[in-house]
XYZ file of C-alpha atoms in Angstrom:
470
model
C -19.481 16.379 24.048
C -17.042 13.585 24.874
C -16.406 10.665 23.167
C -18.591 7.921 24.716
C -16.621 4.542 25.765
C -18.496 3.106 23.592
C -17.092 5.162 20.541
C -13.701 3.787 21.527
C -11.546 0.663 21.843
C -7.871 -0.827 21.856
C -5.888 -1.614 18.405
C -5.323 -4.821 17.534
C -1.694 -6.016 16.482
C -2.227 -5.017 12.399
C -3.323 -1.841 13.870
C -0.197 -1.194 16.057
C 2.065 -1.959 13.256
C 1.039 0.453 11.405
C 0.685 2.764 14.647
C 4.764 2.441 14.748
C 5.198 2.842 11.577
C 3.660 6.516 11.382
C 4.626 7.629 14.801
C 8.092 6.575 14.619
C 8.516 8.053 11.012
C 9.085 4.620 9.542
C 6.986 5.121 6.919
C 4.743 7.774 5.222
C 1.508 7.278 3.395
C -0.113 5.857 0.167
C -2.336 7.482 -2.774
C -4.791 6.358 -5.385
C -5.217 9.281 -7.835
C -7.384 9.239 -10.401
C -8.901 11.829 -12.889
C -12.858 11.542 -13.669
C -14.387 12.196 -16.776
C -15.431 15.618 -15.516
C -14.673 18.407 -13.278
C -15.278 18.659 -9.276
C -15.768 21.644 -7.905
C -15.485 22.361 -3.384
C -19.424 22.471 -3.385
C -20.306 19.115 -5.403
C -16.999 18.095 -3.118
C -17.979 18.481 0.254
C -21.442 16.744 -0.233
C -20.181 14.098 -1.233
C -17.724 14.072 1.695
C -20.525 15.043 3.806
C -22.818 11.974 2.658
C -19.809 9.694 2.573
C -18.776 9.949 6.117
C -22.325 10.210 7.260
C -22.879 5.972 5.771
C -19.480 4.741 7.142
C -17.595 5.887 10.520
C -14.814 4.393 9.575
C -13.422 7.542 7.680
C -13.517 9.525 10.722
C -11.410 7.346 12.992
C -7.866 7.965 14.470
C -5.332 6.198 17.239
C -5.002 8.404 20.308
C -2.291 7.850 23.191
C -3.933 6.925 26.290
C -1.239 6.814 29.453
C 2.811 8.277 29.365
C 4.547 5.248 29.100
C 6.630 4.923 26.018
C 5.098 3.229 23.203
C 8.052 1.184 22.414
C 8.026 -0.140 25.871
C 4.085 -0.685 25.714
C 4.671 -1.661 22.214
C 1.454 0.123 21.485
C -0.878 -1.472 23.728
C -1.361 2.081 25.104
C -3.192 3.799 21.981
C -6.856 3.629 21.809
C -9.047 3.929 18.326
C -11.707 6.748 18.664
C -13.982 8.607 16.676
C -12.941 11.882 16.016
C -14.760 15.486 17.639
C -15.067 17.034 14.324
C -13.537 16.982 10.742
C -13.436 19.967 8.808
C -13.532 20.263 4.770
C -10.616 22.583 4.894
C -8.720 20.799 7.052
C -8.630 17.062 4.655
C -9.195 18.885 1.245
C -6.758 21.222 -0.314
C -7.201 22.070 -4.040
C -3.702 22.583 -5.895
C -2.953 24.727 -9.395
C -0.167 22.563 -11.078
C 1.319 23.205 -14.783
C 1.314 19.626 -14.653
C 0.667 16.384 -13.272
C 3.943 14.205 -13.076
C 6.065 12.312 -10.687
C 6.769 15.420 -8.738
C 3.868 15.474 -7.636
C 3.636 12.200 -6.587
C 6.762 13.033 -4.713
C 4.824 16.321 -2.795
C 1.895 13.471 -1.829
C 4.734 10.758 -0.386
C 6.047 13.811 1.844
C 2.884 13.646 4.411
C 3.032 11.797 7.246
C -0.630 11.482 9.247
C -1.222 13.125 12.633
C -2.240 10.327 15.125
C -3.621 11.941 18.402
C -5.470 14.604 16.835
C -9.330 14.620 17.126
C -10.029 16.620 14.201
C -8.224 15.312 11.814
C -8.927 11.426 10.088
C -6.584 8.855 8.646
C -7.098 9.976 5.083
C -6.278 13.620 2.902
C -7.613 14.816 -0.611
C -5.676 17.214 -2.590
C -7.472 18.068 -6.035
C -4.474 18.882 -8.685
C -6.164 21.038 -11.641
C -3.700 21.542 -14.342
C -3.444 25.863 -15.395
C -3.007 24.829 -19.501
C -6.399 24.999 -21.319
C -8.203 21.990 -20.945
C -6.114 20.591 -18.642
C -6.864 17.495 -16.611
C -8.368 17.655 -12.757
C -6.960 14.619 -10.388
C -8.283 13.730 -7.370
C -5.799 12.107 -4.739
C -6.670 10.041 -1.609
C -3.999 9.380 0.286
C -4.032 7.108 3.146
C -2.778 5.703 6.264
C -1.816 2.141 5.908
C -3.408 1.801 9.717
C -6.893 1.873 8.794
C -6.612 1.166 5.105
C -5.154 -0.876 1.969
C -4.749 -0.533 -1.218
C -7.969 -1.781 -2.302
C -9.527 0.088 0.546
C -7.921 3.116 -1.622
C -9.418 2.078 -4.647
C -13.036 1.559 -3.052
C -13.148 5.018 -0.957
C -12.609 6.266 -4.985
C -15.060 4.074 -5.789
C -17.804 5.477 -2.740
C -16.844 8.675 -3.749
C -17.733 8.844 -7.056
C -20.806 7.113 -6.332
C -22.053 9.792 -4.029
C -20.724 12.495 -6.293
C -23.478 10.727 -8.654
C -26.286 12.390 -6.520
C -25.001 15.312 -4.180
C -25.834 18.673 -4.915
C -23.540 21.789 -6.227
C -25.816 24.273 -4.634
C -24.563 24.021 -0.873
C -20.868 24.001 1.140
C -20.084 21.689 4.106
C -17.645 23.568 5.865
C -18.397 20.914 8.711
C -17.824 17.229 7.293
C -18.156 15.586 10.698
C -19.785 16.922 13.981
C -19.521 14.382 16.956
C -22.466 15.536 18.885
C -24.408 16.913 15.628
C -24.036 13.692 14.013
C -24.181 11.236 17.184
C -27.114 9.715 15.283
C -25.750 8.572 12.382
C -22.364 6.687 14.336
C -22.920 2.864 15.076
C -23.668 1.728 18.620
C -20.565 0.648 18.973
C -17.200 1.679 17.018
C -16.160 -0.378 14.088
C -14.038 -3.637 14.974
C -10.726 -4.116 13.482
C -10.605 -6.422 10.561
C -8.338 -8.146 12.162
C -10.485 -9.902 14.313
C -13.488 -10.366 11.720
C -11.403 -13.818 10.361
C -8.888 -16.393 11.033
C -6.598 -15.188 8.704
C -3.540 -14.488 10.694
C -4.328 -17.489 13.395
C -0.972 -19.487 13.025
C -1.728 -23.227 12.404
C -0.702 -26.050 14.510
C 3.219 -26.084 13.362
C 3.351 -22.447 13.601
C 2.163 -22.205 17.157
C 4.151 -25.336 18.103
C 7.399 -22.811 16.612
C 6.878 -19.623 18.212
C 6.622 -21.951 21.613
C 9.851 -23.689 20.736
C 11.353 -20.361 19.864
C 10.701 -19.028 23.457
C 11.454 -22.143 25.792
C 14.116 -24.301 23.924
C 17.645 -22.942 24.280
C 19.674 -22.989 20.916
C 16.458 -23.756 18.909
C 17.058 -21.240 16.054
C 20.034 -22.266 15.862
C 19.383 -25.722 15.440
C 16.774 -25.234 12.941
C 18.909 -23.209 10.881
C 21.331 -26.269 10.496
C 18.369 -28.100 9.196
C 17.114 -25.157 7.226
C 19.354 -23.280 5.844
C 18.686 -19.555 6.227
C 17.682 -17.637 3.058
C 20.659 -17.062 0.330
C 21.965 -12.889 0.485
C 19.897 -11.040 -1.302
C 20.710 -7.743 -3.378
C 21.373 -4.692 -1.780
C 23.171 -1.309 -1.981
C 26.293 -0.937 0.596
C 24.109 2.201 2.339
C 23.094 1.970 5.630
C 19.015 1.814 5.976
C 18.391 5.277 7.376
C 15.267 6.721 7.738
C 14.951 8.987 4.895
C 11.811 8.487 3.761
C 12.166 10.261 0.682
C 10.782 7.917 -2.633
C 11.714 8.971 -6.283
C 8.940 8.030 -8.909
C 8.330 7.103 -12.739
C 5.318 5.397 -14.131
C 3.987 3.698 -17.651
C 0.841 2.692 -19.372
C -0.045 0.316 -21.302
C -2.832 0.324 -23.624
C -5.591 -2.236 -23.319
C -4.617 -3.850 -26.907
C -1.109 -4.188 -25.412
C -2.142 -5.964 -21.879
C -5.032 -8.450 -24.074
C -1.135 -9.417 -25.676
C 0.573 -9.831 -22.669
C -2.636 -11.566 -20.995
C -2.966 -13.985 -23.832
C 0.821 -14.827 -23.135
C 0.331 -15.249 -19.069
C -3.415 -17.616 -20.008
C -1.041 -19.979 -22.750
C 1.412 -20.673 -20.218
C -0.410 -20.198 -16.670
C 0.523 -17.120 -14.702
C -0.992 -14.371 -13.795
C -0.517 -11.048 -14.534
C 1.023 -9.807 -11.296
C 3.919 -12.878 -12.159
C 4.699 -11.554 -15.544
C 4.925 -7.818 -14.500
C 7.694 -9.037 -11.329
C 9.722 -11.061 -13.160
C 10.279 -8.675 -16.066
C 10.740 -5.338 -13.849
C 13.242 -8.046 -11.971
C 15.587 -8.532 -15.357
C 14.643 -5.085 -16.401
C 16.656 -4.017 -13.008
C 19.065 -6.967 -13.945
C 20.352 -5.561 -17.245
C 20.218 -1.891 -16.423
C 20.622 -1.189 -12.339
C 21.979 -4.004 -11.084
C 24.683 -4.173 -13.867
C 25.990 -0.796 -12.051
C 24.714 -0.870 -8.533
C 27.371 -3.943 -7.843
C 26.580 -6.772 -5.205
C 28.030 -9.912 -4.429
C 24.591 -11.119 -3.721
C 22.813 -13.445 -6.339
C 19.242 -13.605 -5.437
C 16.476 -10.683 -5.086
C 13.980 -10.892 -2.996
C 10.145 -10.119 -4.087
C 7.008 -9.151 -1.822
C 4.030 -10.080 -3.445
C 0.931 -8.199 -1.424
C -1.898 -10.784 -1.556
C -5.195 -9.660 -0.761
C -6.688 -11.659 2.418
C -10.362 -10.873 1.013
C -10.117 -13.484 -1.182
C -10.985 -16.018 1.597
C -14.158 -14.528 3.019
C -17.578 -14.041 2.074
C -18.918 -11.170 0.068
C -19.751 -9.176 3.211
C -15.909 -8.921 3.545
C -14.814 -8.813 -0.221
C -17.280 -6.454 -1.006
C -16.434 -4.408 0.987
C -15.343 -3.776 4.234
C -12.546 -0.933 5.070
C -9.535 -1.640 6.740
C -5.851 -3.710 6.364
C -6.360 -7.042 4.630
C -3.492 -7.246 2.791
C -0.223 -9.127 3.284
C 3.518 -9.615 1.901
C 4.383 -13.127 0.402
C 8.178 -13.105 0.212
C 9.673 -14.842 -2.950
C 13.987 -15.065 -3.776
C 14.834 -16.508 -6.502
C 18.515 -16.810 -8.221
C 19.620 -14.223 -11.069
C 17.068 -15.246 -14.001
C 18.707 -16.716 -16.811
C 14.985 -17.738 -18.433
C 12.102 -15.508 -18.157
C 9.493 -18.195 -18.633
C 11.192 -20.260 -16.207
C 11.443 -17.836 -13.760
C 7.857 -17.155 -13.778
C 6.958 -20.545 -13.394
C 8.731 -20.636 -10.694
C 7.364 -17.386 -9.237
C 3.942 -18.327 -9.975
C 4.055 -21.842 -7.967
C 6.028 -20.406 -5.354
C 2.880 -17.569 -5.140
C 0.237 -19.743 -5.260
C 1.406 -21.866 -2.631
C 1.547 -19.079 -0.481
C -2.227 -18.106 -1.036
C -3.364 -21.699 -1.036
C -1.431 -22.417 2.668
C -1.975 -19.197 3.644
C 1.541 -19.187 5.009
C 2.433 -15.390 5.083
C -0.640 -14.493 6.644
C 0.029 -17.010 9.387
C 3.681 -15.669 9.497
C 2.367 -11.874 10.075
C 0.091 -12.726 12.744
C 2.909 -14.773 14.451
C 5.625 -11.456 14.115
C 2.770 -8.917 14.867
C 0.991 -10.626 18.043
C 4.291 -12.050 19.710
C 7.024 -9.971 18.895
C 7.726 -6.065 19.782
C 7.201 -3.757 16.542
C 9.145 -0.922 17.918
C 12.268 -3.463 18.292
C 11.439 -4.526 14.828
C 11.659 -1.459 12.867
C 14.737 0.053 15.089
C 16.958 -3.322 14.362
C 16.883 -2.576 10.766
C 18.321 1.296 11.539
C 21.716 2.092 10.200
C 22.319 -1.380 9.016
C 23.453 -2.503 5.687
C 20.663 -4.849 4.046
C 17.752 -5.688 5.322
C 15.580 -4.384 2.395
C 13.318 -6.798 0.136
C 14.442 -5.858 -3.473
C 11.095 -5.481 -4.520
C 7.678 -5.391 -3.586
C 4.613 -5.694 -6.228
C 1.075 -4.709 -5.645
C -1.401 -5.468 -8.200
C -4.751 -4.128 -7.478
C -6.091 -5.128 -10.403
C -9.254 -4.158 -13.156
C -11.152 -1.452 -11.306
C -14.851 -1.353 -12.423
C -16.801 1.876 -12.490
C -19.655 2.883 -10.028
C -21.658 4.756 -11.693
C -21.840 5.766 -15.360
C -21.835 9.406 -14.797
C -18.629 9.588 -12.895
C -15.899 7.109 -14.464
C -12.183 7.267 -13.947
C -10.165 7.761 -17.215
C -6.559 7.987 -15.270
C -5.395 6.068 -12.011
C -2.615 5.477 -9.866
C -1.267 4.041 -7.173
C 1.326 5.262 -4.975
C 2.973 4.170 -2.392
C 6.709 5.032 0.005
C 9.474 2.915 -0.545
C 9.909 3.368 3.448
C 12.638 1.835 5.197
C 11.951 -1.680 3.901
C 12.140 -1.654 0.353
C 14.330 -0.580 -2.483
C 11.694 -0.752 -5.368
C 7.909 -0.345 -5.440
C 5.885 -1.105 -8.148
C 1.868 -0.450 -8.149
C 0.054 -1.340 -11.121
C -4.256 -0.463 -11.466
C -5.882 -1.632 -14.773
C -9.170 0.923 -15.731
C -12.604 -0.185 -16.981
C -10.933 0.093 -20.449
C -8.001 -2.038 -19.736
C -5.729 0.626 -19.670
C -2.418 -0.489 -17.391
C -1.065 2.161 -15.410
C 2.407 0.785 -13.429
C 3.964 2.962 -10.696
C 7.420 2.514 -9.703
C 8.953 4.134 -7.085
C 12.511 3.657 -5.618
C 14.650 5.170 -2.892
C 16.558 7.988 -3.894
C 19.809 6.706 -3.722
C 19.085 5.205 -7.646
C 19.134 8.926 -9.001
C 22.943 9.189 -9.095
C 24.030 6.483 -10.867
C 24.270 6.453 -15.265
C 24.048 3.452 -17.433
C 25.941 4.840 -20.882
C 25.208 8.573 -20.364
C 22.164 8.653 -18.847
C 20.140 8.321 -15.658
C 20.285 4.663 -14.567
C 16.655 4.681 -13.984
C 15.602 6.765 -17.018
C 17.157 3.255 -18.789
C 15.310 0.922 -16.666
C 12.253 2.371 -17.506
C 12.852 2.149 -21.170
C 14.318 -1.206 -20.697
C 11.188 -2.494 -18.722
C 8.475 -1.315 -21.044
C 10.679 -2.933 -24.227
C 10.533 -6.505 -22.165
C 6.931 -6.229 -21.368
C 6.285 -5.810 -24.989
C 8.490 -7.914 -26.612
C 8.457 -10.512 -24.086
C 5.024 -11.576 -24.468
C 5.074 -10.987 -28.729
C-alpha cells in the first residue's frame, strides 16, 4: 500500500537543520537512559511499543529525498516527511549483555547516526543494557534524532513508555510494531504538522526583519554595524582545526538530593537558577584545571544555554507535544574572577534572553533565510568556531505511574562539530542530580600534575559545586 499524499508533507526550516545535520554527518544522535525499578523483558517490551506507536504517529515518521538535485543546492527543500511502511521490533530494539554500565557505553550509543530515507526504520532506537553480575541493573536507552525530537521530547517518550508498560501484557510478542496498511486506522487524517509552525516563536520581530532586509540590499551594512557594534570578544578554543570527527568522550556525577536542597537554597538566597549555578562552576572548574593547560590567548568562553520554547504556550503544547522546541541562548562572559558575580551576570543575561525571546527570533532568522548546508561546511577545517560550552538542564522529572519509576537517568548528547563541552543534567522524583559531561576527544591527551586533565576537572567540578554553595 502506498503512502497516501495525505500521510506526507515538506519540512519546515527546524526540520531541515536537523535534516543536514544527520545526512551530512554533522552530528550524531542523543539518549535519555534510565533504569526502572524493575526488569523489562522483549514481550512486556514490544506491547508497550506496540500501544505506544498505535496513540501517536509521530514515532513512526522519517525525511525521505524526493527529486536528484543536491540537497545543499536545494538546501533541503527537496525532502519530504512521511509515515513509514512498517517498523519492526527487531529492527529499533536490540537488548545488550554489559559487565557494566559506564561512559563506554555512552560512547557505543553517540556512535549511531539515523538512516533518513528508509521506510522501515523511525527517528528513534532502544538498546536495553542488562548488566551479567548478580543483581545487576537493566537500562533502557532512547536515543533520538534531534529532527523530530528534544530533549524533553526524550524525557516524555520515557515517560509514555513507562506508562504503557503500566498495562501491556507479558503473554504476547509484536514482531510487527507498525503496519502501514494494517494500521491505516489508527494514523491521523492528515500527518502531524511540524512544531514549528504551531507558534510564533521563531517569527523575527520588527528590528529583526528590518536587519535581515538591510543585510541583503544595503552594500557595506555589516560592516557598518560592526563599527557600531563591536563584534563579540575571541572566545576559547583549541588550535585544531574543526573536523568532522564526531567522536564525544564522556564522564558523569550525581548528586544526592540533600546535596542539590544545599545548592538550591544557595541559588533561592541570591536569585539564580539552578541551570546558572551548574554553568558557571563547570566554567571555573575548566578554568583551574583545562584551560590552565589547553593555552589560548582568548579571554572569554562562550556558553549555550538550551531554553525550552514550551514555556510560552498553552498546556496543549507544554504538556506535551513531540517535536524540536528547544533553542541555544549564547552567553560570553570574561575569565571569572567572582563566582557570585559571574552568575549574576549569567542569570540576567539568561533571562533577558527568555523574556525577549531574542535567540528564538535569531534561529528562525539563520534557519528560514540562510543556506544550512553553507552553514555547517564554513565551519570545516577551520580553527574556532566552537561555543565553549553548551548546558541543557531538563530539569525534575516526575514519575508516570507508580508501578514503573525511574531510579537512574541520563542524558546524552554529541559534542558534534559545534561544541567543545556538553553538559546534561536530569534531576529524579527523589532529587537525585545526575550531570553528563561530554567533550571532544581531543581533551583525553592532556595531564594536569600526573593525571588525565579531565579525570581533574571532574574532581575539581564536583568540589566547587559542594563547597561553593556551603
Amino acid at each position: 500500500m502506498l503512502i497516501q499524499p495525505n500521510h506526507r508533507r515538506k519540512p519546515e526550516f527546524n526540520e531541515r537543520y536537523y535534516i543536514c545535520r544527520t545526512i551530512e554527518n554533522y552530528s550524531t544522535n542523543f539518549s535519555i537512559i534510565v533504569q526502572y525499578n524493575r526488569q523489562i523483558s522483549h514481550n512486556l517490551l514490544s506491547n508497550a511499543l506496540y500501544s505506544l506507536i498505535k496513540k501517536n504517529s509521530w514515532f513512526v515518521q522519517n525525511f525521505f529525498q524526493i527529486d536528484q538535485r543536491n540537497p545543499a543546492t536545494a538546501n533541503g527543500h527537496n525532502f519530504e516527511v512521511r509515515i513509514l511502511e512498517h517498523v519492526k521490533f527487531n529492527d529499533v530494539v536490540k537488548f545488550h549483555q554489559i559487565d557494566k554500565f559506564d561512559e563506554i557505553i555512552m560512547e557505543s550509543l553517540n556512535d549511531h547516526i539515523f538512516s533518513m530515507n528508509n521506510a522501515t526504520l523511525p527517528l528513534w532506537k532502544i538498546n536495553v543494557f542488562e548488566e551479567m553480575r548478580p543483581n545487576g541493573n537493566q537500562f533502557i536507552s532512547v536515543s533520538f534524532d534531534h529532527s523530530n525530537y528534544d530533549g524533553l521530547s526524550g524525557v516524555q517518550l520515557q515517560k509514555d513508555l513507562a506508562k504503557e508498560l503500566l498495562t501491556a501484557k507479558d503473554d504476547l510478542f509484536y514482531d510487527v510494531l507498525f503496519d502501514y496498511q494494517r494500521d491505516f486506522g489508527n494514523l491521523p487524517a492528515k500527518i502531524l504538522p511540524a512544531v514549528d509552525n504551531l507558534t510564533d516563536l521563531f517569527d523575527l520581530g520588527v528590528l529583526s526583519s528590518s536587519n535581515s532586509i538591510l543585510k541583503k540590499w544595503v552594500p557595506f551594512y555589516d560592516t557598518i554595524c560592526g563599527f557600531i557594534w563591536p563584534s563579540d570578544p575571541p572566545i576559547f578554543d583549541t588550535d585544531t582545526p574543526v573536523t568532522k570527527n564526531l567522536q564525544t568522550k564522556y564522564k558523569f556525577l550525581k548528586l544526592t538530593s540533600n546535596q542539590i536542597g544545599q545548592i538550591s537554597k544557595y541559588c533561592r538566597s541570591h536569585g539564580i537558577t539552578l541551570t546558572t549555578y551548574f554553568d558557571i562552576i563547570c566554567i571555573c572548574a575548566l578554568q583551574e584545571t583545562v584551560f590552565s593547560v589547553v593555552k589560548s590567548s582568548a579571554t572569554h568562553t562562550s556558553s549555550l544555554v538550551a531554553i525550552n520554547g514550551r514555556r510560552y504556550y498553552s498546556d496543549e503544547i507544554k504538556n506535551f507535544l513531540y517535536g524540536t522546541l528547544v533553542c541555544g541562548a549564547p552567553i560570553i562572559l570574561p575569565t571569572i574572577e567572582n563566582k557570585l558575580e559571574a552568575m549574576q551576570i549569567f542569570h540576567q543575561e539568561m533571562t533577558n534572553d527568555i523574556n525577549t525571546k531574542k535567540s528564538f527570533q535569531s534561529t528562525g532568522n539563520l534557519l528560514k533565510h540562510a543556506n544550512v548546508w553553507e552553514y555547517f561546511q564554513n565551519k570545516i577545517n577551520k580553527i574556532g568556531g566552537r561555543f565553549t560550552l553548551t548546558i541543557s538542564n531538563l530539569g525534575k522529572i516526575s514519575n508516570s505511574n507508580d508501578i514503573f519509576k525511574f531510579e537512574q537517568m541520563y542524558f546524552v548528547s554529541n559534542t558534534g562539530v559545534v561544541y567543545n563541552f556538553v553538559l546534561n543534567i536530569t534531576t529524579l522524583p527523589n532529587g537525585e542530580l545526575t550531570a553528563v559531561v561530554g567533550y571532544i576527544p581531543e581533551f583525553e591527551k592532556y595531564e594536569l600534575n600526573n593525571k588525565p586533565i579531565m579525570n581533574t576537572f571532574m574532581e575539581k567540578f564536583y568540589d566547587l559545586l559542594i563547597l561553593t554553595s556551603s
